[in-house]
Short mmCIF file of C-alpha atoms in Angstrom, two decimals:
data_model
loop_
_atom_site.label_atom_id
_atom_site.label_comp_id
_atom_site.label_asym_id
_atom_site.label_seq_id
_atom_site.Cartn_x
_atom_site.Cartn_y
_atom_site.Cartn_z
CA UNK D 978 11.04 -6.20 14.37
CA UNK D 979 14.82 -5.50 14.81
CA UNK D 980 17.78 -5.79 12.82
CA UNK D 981 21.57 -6.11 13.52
CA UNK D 982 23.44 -4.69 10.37
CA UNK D 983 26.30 -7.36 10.41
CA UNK D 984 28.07 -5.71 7.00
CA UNK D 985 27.36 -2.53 5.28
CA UNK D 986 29.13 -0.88 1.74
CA UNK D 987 27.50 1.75 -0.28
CA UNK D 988 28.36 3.53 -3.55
CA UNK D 989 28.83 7.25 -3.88
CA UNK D 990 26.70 7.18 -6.94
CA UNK D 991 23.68 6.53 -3.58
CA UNK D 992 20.59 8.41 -4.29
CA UNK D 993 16.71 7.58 -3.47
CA UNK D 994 15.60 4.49 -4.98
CA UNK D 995 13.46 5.22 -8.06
CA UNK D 996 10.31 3.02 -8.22
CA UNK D 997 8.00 1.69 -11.21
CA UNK D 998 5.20 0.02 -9.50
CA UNK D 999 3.30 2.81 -9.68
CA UNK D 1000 2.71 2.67 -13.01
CA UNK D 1001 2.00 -0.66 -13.44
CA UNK D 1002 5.64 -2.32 -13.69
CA UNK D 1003 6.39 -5.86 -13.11
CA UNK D 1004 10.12 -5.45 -13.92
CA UNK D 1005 12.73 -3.42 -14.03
CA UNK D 1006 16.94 -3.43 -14.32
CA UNK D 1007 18.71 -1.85 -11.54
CA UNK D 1008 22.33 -1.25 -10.64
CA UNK D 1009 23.44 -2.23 -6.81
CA UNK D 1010 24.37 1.20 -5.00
CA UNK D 1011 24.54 -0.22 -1.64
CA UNK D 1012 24.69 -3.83 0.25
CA UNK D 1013 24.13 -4.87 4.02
CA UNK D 1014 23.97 -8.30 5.40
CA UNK D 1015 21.45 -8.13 8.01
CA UNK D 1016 20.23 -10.42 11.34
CA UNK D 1017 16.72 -10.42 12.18
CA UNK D 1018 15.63 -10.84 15.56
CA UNK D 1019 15.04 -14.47 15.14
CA UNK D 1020 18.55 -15.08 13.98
CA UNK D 1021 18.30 -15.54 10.64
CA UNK D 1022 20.60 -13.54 8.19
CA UNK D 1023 19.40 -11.91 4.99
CA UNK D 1024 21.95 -9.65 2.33
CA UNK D 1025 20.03 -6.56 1.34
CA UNK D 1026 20.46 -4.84 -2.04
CA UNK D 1027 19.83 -0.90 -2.51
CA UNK D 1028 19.25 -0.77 -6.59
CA UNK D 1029 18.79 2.49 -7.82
CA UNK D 1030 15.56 1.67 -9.85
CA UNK D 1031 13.30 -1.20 -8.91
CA UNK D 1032 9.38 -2.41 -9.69
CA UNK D 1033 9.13 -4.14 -6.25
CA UNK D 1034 6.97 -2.76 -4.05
CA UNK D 1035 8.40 -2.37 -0.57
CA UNK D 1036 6.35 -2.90 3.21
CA UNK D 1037 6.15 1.14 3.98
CA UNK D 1038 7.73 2.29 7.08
CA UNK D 1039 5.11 4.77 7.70
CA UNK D 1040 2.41 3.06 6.77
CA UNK D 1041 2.63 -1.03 6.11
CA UNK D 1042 -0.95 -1.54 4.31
CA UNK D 1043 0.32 -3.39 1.59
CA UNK D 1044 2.59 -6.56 1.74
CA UNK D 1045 5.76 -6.54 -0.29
CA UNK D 1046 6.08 -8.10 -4.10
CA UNK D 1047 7.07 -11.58 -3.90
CA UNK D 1048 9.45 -12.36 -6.65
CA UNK D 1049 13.58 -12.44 -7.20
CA UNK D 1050 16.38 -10.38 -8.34
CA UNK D 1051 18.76 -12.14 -11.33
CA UNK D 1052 22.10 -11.10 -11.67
CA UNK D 1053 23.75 -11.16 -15.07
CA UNK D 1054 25.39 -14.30 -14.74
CA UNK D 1055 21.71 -16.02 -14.26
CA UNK D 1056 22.00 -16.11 -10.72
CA UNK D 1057 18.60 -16.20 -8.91
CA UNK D 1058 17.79 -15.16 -5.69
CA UNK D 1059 13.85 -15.20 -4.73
CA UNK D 1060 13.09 -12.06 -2.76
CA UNK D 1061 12.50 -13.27 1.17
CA UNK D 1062 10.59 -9.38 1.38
CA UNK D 1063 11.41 -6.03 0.46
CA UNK D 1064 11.26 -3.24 2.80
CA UNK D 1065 11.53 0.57 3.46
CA UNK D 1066 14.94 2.41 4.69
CA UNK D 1067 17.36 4.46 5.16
CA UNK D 1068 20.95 4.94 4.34
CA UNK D 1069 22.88 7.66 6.17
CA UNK D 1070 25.68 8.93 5.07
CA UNK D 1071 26.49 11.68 7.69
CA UNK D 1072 29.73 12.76 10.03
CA UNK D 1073 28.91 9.53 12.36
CA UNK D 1074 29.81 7.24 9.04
CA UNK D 1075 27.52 5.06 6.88
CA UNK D 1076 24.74 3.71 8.30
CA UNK D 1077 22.11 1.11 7.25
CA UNK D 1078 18.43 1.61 8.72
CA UNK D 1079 16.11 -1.10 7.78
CA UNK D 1080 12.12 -0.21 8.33
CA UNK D 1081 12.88 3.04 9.05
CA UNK D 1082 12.51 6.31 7.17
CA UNK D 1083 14.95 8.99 6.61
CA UNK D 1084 12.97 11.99 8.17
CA UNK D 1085 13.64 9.36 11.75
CA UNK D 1086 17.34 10.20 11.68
CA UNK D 1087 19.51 12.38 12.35
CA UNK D 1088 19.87 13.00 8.89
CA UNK D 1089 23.43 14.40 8.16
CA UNK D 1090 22.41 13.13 4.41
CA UNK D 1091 19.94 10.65 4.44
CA UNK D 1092 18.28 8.47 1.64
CA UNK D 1093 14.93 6.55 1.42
CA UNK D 1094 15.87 3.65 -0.23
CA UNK D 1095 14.42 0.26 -1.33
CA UNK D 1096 16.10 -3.05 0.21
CA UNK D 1097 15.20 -6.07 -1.34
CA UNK D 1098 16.33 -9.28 1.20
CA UNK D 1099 17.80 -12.02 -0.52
CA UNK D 1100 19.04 -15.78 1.26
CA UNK D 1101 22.57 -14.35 2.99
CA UNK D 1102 24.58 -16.23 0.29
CA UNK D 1103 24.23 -13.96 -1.99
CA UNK D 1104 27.42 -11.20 -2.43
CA UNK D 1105 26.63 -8.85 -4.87
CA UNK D 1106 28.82 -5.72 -6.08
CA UNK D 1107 28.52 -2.27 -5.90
CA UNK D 1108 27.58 -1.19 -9.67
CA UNK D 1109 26.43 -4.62 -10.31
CA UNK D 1110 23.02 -4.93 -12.09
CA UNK D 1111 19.97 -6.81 -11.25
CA UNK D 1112 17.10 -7.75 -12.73
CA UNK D 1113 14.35 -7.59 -10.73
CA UNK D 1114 10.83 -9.58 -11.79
CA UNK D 1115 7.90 -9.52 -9.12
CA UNK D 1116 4.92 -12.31 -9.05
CA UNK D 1117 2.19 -10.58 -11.53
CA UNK D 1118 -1.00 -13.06 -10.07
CA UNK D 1119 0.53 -11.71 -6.58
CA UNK D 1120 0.57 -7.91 -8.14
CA UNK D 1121 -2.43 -8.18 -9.55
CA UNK D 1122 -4.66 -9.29 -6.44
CA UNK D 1123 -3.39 -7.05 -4.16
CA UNK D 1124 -3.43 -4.13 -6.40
CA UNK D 1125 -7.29 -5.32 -6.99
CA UNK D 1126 -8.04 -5.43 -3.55
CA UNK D 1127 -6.43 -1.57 -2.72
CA UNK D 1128 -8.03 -0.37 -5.59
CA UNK D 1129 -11.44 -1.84 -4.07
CA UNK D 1130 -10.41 -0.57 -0.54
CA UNK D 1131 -10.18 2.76 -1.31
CA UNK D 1132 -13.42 2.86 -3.53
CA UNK D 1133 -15.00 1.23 -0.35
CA UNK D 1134 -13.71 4.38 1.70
CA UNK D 1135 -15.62 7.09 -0.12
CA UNK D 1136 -18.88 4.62 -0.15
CA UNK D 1137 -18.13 4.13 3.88
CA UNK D 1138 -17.72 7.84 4.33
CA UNK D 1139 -21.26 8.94 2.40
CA UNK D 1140 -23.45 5.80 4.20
CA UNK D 1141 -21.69 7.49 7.82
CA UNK D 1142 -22.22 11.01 7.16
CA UNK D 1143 -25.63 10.90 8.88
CA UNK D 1144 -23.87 10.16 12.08
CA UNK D 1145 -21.95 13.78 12.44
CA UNK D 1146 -23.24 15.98 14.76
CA UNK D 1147 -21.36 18.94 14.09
CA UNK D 1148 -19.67 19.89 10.97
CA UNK D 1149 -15.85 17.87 10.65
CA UNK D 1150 -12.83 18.18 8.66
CA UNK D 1151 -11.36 16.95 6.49
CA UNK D 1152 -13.62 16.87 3.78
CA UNK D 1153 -13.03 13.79 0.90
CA UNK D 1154 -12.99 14.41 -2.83
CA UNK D 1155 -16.80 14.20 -2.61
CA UNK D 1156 -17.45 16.72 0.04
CA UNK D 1157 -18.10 14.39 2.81
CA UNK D 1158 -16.99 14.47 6.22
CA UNK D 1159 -13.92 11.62 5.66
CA UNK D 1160 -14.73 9.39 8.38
CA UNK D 1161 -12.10 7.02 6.81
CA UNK D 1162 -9.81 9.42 7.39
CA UNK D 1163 -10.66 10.73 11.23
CA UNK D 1164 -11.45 6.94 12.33
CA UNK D 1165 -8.38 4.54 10.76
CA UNK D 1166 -7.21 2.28 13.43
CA UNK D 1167 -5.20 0.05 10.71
CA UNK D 1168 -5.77 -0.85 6.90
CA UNK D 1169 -4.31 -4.08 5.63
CA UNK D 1170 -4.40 -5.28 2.42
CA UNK D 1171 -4.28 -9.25 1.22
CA UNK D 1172 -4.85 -10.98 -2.45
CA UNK D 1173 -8.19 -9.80 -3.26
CA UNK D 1174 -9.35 -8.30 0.18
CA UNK D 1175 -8.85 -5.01 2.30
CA UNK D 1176 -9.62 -5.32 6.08
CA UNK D 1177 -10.09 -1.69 7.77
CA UNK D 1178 -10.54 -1.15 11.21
CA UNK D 1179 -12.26 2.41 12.25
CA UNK D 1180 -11.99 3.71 16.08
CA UNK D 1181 -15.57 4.75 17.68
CA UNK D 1182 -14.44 5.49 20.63
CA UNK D 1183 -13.94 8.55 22.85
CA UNK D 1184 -11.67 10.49 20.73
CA UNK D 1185 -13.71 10.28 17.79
CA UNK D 1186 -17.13 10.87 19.59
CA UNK D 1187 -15.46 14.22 20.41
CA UNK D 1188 -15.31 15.46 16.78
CA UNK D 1189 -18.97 14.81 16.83
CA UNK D 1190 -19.18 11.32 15.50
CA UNK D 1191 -22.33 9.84 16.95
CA UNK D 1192 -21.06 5.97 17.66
CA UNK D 1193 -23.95 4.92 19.35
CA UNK D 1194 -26.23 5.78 16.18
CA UNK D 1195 -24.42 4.12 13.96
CA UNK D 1196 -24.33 0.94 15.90
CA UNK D 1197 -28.27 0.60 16.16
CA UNK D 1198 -28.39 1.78 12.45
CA UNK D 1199 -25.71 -0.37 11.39
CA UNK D 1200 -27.75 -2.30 8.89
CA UNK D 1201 -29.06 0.76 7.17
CA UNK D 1202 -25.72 2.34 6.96
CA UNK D 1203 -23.99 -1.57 5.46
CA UNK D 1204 -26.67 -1.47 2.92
CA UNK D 1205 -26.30 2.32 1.88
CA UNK D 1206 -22.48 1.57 1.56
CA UNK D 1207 -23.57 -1.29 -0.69
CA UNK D 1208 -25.79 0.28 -3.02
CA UNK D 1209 -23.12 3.09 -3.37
CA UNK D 1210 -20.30 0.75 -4.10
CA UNK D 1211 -22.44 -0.98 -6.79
CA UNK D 1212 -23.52 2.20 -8.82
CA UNK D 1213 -20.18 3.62 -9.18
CA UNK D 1214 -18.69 -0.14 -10.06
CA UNK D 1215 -21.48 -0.04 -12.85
CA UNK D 1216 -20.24 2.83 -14.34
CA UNK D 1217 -16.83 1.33 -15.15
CA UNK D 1218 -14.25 4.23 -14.29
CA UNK D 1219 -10.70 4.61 -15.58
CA UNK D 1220 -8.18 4.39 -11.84
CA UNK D 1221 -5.24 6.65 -12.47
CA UNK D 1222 -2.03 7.03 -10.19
CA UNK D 1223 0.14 9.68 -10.21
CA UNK D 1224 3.59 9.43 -9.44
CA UNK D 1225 4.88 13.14 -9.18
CA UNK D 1226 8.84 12.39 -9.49
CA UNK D 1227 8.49 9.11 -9.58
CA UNK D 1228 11.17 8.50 -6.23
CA UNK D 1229 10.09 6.32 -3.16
CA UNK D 1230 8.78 8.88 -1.42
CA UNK D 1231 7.36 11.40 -3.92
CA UNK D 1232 3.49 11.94 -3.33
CA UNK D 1233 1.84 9.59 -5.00
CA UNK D 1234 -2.49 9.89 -5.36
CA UNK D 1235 -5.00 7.03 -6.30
CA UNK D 1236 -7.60 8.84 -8.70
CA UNK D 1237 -10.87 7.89 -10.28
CA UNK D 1238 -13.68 10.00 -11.63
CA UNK D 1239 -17.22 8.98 -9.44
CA UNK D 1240 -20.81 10.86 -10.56
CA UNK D 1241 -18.57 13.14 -12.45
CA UNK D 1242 -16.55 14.48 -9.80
CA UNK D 1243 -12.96 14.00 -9.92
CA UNK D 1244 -11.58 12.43 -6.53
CA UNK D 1245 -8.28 11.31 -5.47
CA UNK D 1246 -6.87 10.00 -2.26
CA UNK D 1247 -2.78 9.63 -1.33
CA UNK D 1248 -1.73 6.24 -1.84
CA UNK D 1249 1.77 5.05 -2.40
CA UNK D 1250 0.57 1.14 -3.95
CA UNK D 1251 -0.22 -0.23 -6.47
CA UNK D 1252 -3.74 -0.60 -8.43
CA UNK D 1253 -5.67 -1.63 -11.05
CA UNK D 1254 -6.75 0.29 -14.15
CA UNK D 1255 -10.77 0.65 -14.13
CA UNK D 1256 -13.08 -0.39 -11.43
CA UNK D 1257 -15.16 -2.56 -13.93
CA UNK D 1258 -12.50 -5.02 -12.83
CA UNK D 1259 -13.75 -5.08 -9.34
CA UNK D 1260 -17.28 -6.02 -10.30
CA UNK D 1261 -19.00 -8.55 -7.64
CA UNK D 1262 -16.88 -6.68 -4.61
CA UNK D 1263 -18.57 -7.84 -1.51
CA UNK D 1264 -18.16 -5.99 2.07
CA UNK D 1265 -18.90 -6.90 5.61
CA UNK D 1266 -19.56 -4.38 8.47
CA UNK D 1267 -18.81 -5.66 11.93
CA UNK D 1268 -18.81 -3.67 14.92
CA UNK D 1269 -16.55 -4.84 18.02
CA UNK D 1270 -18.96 -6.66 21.10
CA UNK D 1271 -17.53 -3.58 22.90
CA UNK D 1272 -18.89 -1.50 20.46
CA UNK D 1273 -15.41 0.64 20.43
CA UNK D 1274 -14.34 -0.71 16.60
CA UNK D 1275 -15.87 -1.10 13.34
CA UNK D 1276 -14.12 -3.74 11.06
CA UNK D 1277 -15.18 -2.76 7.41
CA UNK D 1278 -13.30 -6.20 4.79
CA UNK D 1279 -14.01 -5.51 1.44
CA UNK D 1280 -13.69 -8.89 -0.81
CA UNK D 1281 -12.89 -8.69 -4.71
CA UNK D 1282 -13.89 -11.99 -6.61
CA UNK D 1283 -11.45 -13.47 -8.26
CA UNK D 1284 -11.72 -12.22 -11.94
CA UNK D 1285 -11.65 -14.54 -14.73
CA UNK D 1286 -10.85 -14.79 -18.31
CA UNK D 1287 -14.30 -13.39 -19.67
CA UNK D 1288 -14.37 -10.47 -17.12
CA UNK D 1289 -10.98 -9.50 -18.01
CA UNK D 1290 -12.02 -9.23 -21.52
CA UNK D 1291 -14.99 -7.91 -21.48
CA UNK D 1292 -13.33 -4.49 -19.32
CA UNK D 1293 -10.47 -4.37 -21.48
CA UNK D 1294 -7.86 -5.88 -19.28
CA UNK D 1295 -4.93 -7.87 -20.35
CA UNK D 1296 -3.71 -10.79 -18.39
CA UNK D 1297 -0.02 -9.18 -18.59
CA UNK D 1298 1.02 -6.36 -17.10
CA UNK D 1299 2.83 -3.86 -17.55
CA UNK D 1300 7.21 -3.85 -17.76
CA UNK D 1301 9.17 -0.80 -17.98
CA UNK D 1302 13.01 -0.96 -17.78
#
């Protein structure tokens, strides 16, 4: 998708956006440190606003897994303006002048001095100021069944990777947390994640069969493999593990790692969403194997029931989530 920068300001006070999803935030006050009123392809005209902190979780511009927080930003008047998106950029601020660079990441430019920033897109009335604050509030039910289904995806992986390992002719790296060959890893075509379900599609074709992945194996044991992936998924959902997410710095793009504890090993796997806080809260996740009539793809979607007021209480979870400031 393109965009036409129609207007552009920006603060000197401009630094990386500091983000609170990570650890669980639903809301968060930020002050405005830059503003662009942008065209889309189509025609129509957003205003972005670069706050310095913000709980909305962006579409990545590296890797666009996980949809943006719906929601809206308030300003301090009571103003509302629902959030159309929010995406991943760029501000330059380098000997060509300012520049506004919306989906793309700093380390694309030619930096001069570059910042990987936040822009939440707002209905083109809007005119905020520079320094201005905003209070940002996302859609928790929206939070919460995406950060489910992530949480379930990534679970999935390391279950996927162990009911494949059979299928390796030759010894492969990387290894996963576990020691396996990471299949999820070496084969991701694309991940995409929706309320309460992850669809992954996995390459079999040439380029994988030359690390030593046996594709035509695993499509006439395809059924074994499914139900080994199964029966791994369901142990380690029985044994109700804490999910932790690290947040190094806690800037856009610090490293950020999904982590969970599975038959007592310790694994962890980058991640820059957001998740849920034990897998005893994905209890009842169902997945599907399908391999492509070509036999070049395997589409792995992983489903997460919709969790009701019992489950929730019986694992410890509160309706509400989280809200840091």
């Amino acid at each position: 998708m393109g965009w036409e920068v129609l207007e552009f300001t920006f603060s000197s006070e401009l630094s990386e956006t500091e983000v609170s999803y990570p650890r669980g935030s639903t809301e968060s006050v930020g002050t405005c440190v830059a503003f662009g009123r942008l065209r889309r392809d189509d025609g129509t005209e957003f205003a972005a606003l670069a706050l310095d902190k913000t709980a909305a979780h962006p579409v990545s511009s590296t890797w666009p897994d996980q949809p943006a927080d719906p929601g809206a930003v308030t300003t301090p008047d009571g103003t509302r303006h629902g959030l159309v998106t929010v995406i991943q950029g760029a501000i330059q601020r380098g000997d060509s002048g300012p520049a506004i660079h919306p989906g793309v990441p700093a380390g694309r430019i030619d930096r001069g001095q570059a910042f990987d920033v936040v822009l939440h897109l707002v209905d083109a009335s809007a005119r905020p100021a520079i320094g201005e604050q905003f209070r940002v509030a996302v859609d928790v039910d929206y939070r919460r069944s995406v950060s489910l289904a992530h949480s379930a995806c990534h679970l999935n992986s390391l279950a996927l990777n162990i009911a494949v390992r059979q299928f390796w002719n030759k010894p492969v790296q990387p290894a996963d947390s576990l020691g396996n060959p990471n299949f999820d890893q070496l084969a991701i075509e694309s991940s995409t994640i929706l309320p309460y379900q992850s669809i992954d599609v996995y390459r079999l074709g040439k380029s994988l069969r030359k690390k030593g992945f046996d594709s035509a194996r695993l499509t006439t044991g395809l059924r074994e493999a499914r139900s080994r992936s199964r029966r791994q998924l369901e142990s380690w959902l029985a044994a109700a593990a804490p999910i932790g997410i690290t947040a190094g710095d806690g800037l856009l793009t610090s490293r950020r790692e999904w982590s969970t504890e599975l038959d007592g090993i310790a694994v962890a796997i980058p991640c820059g969403g957001t998740h849920i806080r034990s897998t005893a809260e994905l209890t009842g996740t169902v997945v599907d194997w399908v391999v492509s009539p070509e036999l070049d793809y395997l589409t792995v979607t992983t489903t997460v029931p919709q969790p009701t007021t019992n489950n929730l209480a019986r694992s410890g979870v509160s309706n509400s989530s989280e809200k840091h400031q």
